[in-house]
mmCIF file of C-alpha atoms in Angstrom:
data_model
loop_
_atom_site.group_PDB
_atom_site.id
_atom_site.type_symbol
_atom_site.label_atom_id
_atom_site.label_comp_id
_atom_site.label_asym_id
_atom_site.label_seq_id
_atom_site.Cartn_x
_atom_site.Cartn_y
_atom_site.Cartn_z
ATOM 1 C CA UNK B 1 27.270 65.436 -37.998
ATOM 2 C CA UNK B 2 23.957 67.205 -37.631
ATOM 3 C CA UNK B 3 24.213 71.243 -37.088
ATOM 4 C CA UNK B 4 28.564 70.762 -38.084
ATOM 5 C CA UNK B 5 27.899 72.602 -41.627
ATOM 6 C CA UNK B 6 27.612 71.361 -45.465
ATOM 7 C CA UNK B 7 25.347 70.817 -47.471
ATOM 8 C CA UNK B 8 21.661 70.743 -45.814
ATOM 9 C CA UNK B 9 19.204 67.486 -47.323
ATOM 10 C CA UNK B 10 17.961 70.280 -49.850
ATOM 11 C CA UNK B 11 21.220 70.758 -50.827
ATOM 12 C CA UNK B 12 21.800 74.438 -49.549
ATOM 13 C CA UNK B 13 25.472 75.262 -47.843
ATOM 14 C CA UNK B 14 24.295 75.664 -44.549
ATOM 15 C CA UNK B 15 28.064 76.857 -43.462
ATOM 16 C CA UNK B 16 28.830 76.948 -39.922
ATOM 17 C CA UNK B 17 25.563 78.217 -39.134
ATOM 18 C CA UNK B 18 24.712 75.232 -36.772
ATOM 19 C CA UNK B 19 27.732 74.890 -34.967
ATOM 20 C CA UNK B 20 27.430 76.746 -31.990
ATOM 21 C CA UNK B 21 23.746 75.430 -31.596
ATOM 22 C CA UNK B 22 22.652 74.250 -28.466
ATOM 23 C CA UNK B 23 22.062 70.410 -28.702
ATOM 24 C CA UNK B 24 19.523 69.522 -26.476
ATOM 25 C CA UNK B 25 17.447 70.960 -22.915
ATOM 26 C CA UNK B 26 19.877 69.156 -20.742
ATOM 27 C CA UNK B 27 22.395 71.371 -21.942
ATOM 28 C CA UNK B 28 20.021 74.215 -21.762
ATOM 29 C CA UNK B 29 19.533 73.206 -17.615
ATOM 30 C CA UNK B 30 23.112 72.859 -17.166
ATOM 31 C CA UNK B 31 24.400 76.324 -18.405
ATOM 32 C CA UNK B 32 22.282 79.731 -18.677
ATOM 33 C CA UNK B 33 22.916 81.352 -21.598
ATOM 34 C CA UNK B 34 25.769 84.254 -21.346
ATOM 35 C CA UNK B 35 27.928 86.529 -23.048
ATOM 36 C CA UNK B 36 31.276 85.992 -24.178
ATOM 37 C CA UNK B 37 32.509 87.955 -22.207
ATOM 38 C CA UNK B 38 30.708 86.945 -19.020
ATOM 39 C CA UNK B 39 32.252 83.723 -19.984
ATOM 40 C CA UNK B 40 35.401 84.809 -20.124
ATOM 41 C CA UNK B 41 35.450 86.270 -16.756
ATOM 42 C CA UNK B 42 34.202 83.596 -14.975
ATOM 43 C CA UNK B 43 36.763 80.841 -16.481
ATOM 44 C CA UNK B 44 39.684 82.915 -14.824
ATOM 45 C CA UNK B 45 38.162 82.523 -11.181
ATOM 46 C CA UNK B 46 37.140 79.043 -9.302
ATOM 47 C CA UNK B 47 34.768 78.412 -6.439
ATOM 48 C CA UNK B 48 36.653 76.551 -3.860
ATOM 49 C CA UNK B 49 34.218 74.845 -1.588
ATOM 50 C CA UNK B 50 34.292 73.886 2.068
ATOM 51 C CA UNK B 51 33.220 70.025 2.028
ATOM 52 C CA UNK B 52 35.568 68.282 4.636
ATOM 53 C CA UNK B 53 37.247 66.165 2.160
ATOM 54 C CA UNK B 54 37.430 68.436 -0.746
ATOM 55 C CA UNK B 55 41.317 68.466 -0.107
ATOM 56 C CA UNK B 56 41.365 64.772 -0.836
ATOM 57 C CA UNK B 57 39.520 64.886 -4.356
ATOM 58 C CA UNK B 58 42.452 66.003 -6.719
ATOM 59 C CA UNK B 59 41.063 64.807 -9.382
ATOM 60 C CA UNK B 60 38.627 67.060 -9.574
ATOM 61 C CA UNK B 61 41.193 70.256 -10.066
ATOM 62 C CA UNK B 62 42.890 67.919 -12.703
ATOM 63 C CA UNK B 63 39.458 68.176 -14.816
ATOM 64 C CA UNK B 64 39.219 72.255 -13.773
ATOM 65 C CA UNK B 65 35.971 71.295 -11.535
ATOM 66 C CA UNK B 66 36.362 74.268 -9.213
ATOM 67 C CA UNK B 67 36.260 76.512 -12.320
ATOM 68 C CA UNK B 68 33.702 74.977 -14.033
ATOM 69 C CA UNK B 69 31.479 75.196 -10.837
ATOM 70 C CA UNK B 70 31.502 79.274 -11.035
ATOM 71 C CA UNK B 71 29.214 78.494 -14.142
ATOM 72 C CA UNK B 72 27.301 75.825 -12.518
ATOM 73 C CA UNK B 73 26.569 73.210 -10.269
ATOM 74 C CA UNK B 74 24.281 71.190 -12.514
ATOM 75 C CA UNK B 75 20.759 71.566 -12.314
ATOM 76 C CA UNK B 76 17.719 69.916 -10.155
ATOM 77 C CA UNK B 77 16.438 69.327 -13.165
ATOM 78 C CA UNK B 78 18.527 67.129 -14.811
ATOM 79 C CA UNK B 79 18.006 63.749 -13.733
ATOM 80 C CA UNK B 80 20.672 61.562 -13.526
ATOM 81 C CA UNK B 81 20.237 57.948 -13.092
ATOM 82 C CA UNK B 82 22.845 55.754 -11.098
ATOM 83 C CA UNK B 83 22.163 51.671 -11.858
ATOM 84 C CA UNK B 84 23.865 49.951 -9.276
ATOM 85 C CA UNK B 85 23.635 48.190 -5.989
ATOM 86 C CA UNK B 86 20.874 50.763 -4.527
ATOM 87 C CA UNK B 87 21.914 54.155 -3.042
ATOM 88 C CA UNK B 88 21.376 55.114 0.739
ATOM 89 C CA UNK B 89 18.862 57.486 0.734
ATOM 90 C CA UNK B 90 19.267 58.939 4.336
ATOM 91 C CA UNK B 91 23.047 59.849 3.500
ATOM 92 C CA UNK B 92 23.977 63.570 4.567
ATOM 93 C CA UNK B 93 25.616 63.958 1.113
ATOM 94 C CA UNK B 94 23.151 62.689 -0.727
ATOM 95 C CA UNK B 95 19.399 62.655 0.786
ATOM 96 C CA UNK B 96 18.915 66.495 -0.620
ATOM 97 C CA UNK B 97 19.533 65.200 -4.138
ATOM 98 C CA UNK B 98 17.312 61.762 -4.335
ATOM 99 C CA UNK B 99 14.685 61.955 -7.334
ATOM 100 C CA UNK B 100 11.054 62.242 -6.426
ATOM 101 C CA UNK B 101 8.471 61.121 -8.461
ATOM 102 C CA UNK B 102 6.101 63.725 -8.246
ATOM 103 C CA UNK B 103 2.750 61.506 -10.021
ATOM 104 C CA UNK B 104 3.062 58.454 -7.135
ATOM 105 C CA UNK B 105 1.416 58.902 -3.632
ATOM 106 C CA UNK B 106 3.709 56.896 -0.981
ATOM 107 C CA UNK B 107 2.544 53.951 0.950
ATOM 108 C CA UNK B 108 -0.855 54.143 -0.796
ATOM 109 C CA UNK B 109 0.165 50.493 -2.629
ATOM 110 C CA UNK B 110 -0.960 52.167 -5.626
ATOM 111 C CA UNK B 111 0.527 52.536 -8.838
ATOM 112 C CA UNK B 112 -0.993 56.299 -9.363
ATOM 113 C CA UNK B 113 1.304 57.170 -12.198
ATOM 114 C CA UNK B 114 0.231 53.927 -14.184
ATOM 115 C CA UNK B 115 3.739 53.499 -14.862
ATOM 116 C CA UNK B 116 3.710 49.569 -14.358
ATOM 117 C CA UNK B 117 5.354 50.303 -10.939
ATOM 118 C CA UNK B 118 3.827 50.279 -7.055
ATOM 119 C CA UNK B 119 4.926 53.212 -4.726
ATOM 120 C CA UNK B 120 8.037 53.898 -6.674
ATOM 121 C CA UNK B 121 8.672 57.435 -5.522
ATOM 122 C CA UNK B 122 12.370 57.127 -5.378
ATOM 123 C CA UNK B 123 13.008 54.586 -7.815
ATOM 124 C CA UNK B 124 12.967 50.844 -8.067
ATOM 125 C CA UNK B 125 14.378 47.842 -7.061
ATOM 126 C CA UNK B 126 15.300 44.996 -9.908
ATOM 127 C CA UNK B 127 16.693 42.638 -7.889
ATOM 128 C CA UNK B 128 14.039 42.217 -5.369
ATOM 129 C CA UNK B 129 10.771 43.493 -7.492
ATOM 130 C CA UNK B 130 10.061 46.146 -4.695
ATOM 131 C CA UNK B 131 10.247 49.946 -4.514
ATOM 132 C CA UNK B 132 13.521 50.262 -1.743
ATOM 133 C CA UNK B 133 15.695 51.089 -4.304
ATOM 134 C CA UNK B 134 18.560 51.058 -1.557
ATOM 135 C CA UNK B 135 20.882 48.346 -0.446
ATOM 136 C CA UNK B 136 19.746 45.145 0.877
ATOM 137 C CA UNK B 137 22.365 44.403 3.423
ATOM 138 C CA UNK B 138 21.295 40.493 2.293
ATOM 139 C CA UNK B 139 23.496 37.446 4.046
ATOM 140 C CA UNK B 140 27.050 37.185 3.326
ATOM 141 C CA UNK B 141 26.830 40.859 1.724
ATOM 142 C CA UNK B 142 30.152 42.433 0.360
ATOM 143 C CA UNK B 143 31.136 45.701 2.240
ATOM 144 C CA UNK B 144 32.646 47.550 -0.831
ATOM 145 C CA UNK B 145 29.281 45.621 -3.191
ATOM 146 C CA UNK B 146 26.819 47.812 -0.858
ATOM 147 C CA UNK B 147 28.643 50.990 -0.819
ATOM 148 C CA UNK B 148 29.183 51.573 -4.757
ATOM 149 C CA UNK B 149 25.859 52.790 -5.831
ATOM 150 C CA UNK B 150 26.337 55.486 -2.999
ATOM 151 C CA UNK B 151 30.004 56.103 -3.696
ATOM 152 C CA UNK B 152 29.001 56.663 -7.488
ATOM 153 C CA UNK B 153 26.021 58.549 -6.303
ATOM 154 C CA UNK B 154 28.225 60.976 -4.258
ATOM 155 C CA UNK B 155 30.786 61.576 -6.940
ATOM 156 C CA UNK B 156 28.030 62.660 -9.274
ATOM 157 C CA UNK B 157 26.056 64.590 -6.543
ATOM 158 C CA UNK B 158 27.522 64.747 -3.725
ATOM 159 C CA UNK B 159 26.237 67.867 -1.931
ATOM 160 C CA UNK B 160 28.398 70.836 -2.159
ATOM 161 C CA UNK B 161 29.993 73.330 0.318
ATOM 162 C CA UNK B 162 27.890 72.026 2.980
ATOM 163 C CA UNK B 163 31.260 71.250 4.904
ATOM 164 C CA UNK B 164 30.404 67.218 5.228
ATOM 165 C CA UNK B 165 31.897 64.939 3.300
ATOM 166 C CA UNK B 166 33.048 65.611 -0.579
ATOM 167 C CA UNK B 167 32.050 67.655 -2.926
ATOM 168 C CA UNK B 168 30.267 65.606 -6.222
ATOM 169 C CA UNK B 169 30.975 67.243 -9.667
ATOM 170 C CA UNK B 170 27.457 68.136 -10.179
ATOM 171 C CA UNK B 171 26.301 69.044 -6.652
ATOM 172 C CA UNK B 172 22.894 70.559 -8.381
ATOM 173 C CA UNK B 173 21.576 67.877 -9.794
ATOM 174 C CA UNK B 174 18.898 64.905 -9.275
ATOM 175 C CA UNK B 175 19.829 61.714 -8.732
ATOM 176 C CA UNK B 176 17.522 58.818 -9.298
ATOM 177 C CA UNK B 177 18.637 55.284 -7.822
ATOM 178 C CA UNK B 178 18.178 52.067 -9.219
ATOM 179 C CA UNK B 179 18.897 48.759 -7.904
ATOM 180 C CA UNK B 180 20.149 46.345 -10.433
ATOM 181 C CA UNK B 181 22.799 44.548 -8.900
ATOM 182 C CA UNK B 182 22.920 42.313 -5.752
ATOM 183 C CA UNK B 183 24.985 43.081 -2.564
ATOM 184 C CA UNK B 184 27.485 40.485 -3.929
ATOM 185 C CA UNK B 185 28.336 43.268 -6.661
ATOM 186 C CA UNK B 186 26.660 40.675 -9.430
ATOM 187 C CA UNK B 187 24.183 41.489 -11.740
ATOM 188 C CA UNK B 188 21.558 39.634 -14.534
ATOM 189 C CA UNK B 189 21.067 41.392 -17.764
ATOM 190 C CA UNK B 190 17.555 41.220 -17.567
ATOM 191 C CA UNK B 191 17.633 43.274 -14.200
ATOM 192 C CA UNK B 192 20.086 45.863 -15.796
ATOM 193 C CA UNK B 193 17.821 45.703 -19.505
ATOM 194 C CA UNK B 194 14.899 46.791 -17.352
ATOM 195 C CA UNK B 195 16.401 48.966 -15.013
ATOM 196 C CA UNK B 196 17.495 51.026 -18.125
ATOM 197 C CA UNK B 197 14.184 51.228 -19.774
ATOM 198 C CA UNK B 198 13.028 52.110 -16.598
ATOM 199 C CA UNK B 199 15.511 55.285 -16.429
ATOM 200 C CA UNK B 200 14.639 56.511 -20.019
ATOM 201 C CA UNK B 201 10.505 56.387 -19.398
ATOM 202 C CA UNK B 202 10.578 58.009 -16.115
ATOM 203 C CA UNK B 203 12.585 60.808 -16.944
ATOM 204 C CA UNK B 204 16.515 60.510 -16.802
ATOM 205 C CA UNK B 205 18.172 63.181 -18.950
ATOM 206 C CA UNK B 206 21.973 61.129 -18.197
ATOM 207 C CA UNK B 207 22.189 56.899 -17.073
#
């Protein structure tokens, strides 16, 4: 394991030097850099938000989320893709979070950032080759097919202690939706295969 100590390629001990090493940005955007005993003073406090159904998401004190939040929220920065069904981007929980791309000018039917891709400032749509990366609604839709992408969505990054809705584990971050499943909840592997490269060339630190 890179940076775990032993021998180096040149053959020097190397030790435990590596070990506490930082392994890449997204780690750096997640968690500012802070003394031990900074750290230990924040793990023995929590941040308890006021999202209206906070009280319903036990899980999330099971995994220590409300003392992990004193650290951070996540960062705006880190871009986190969610493949799915297509995410409602006008959701209260969720519309403050959506990925921009910064290099495309909307509506211009122009692909500015010569990224093989029309007008996709918020993403892209697999199923239907367009740039609505949200649900279709298409005939004989399933109710709970439609709603995943945004469920997952809100988990993730659900807006926090804005007192609507839940609160997602990493209310700072970006989300970026991609469509890659139809409202029936079935998907092609070509549509997912793309919808992945897609992620990883436009900037998604986590998919």
């Amino acid at each position: 394991v890179p940076g775990a100590g032993g021998a180096g390629a040149d053959g020097a001990d190397r030790g435990d030097a590596g070990a506490h090493e930082v392994p890449d940005d997204t780690s750096r955007k997640c968690l500012p850099a802070m003394t031990s005993e900074a750290l230990h003073a924040r793990s023995t406090s929590q941040f308890t938000p006021n999202d209206q159904y906070f009280r319903s998401q036990p899980q999330l004190r099971k995994i220590k989320a409300p003392e992990a939040w004193v650290m951070t929220d996540g960062h705006p920065d880190v871009v986190v893709a969610v493949i799915d069904v297509g995410v409602d981007l006008d959701h209260e929980d969720l519309k403050d979070a959506i990925w921009v791309n910064k290099n495309e000018i909307p509506n211009n039917k122009k692909d500015d950032d010569k990224n093989g891709f029309v007008d996709d400032v918020h993403g892209w749509n697999f199923v239907e080759n367009t740039n609505d990366p949200e649900p279709q609604f298409t005939e004989g839709f399933q109710d709970v097919a439609v709603s995943h992408g945004t469920w997952i969505a809100g988990i993730i990054g659900a807006r926090k202690n804005n007192g609507k809705g839940i609160a997602g584990l990493a209310s700072g971050v970006t989300i970026m939706p991609i469509r890659a499943v139809d409202d029936l909840g079935k998907a092609r592997s070509d549509h997912a295969v793309r919808a992945i490269l897609y992620a990883a060339e436009n900037g998604a630190d986590i998919i």
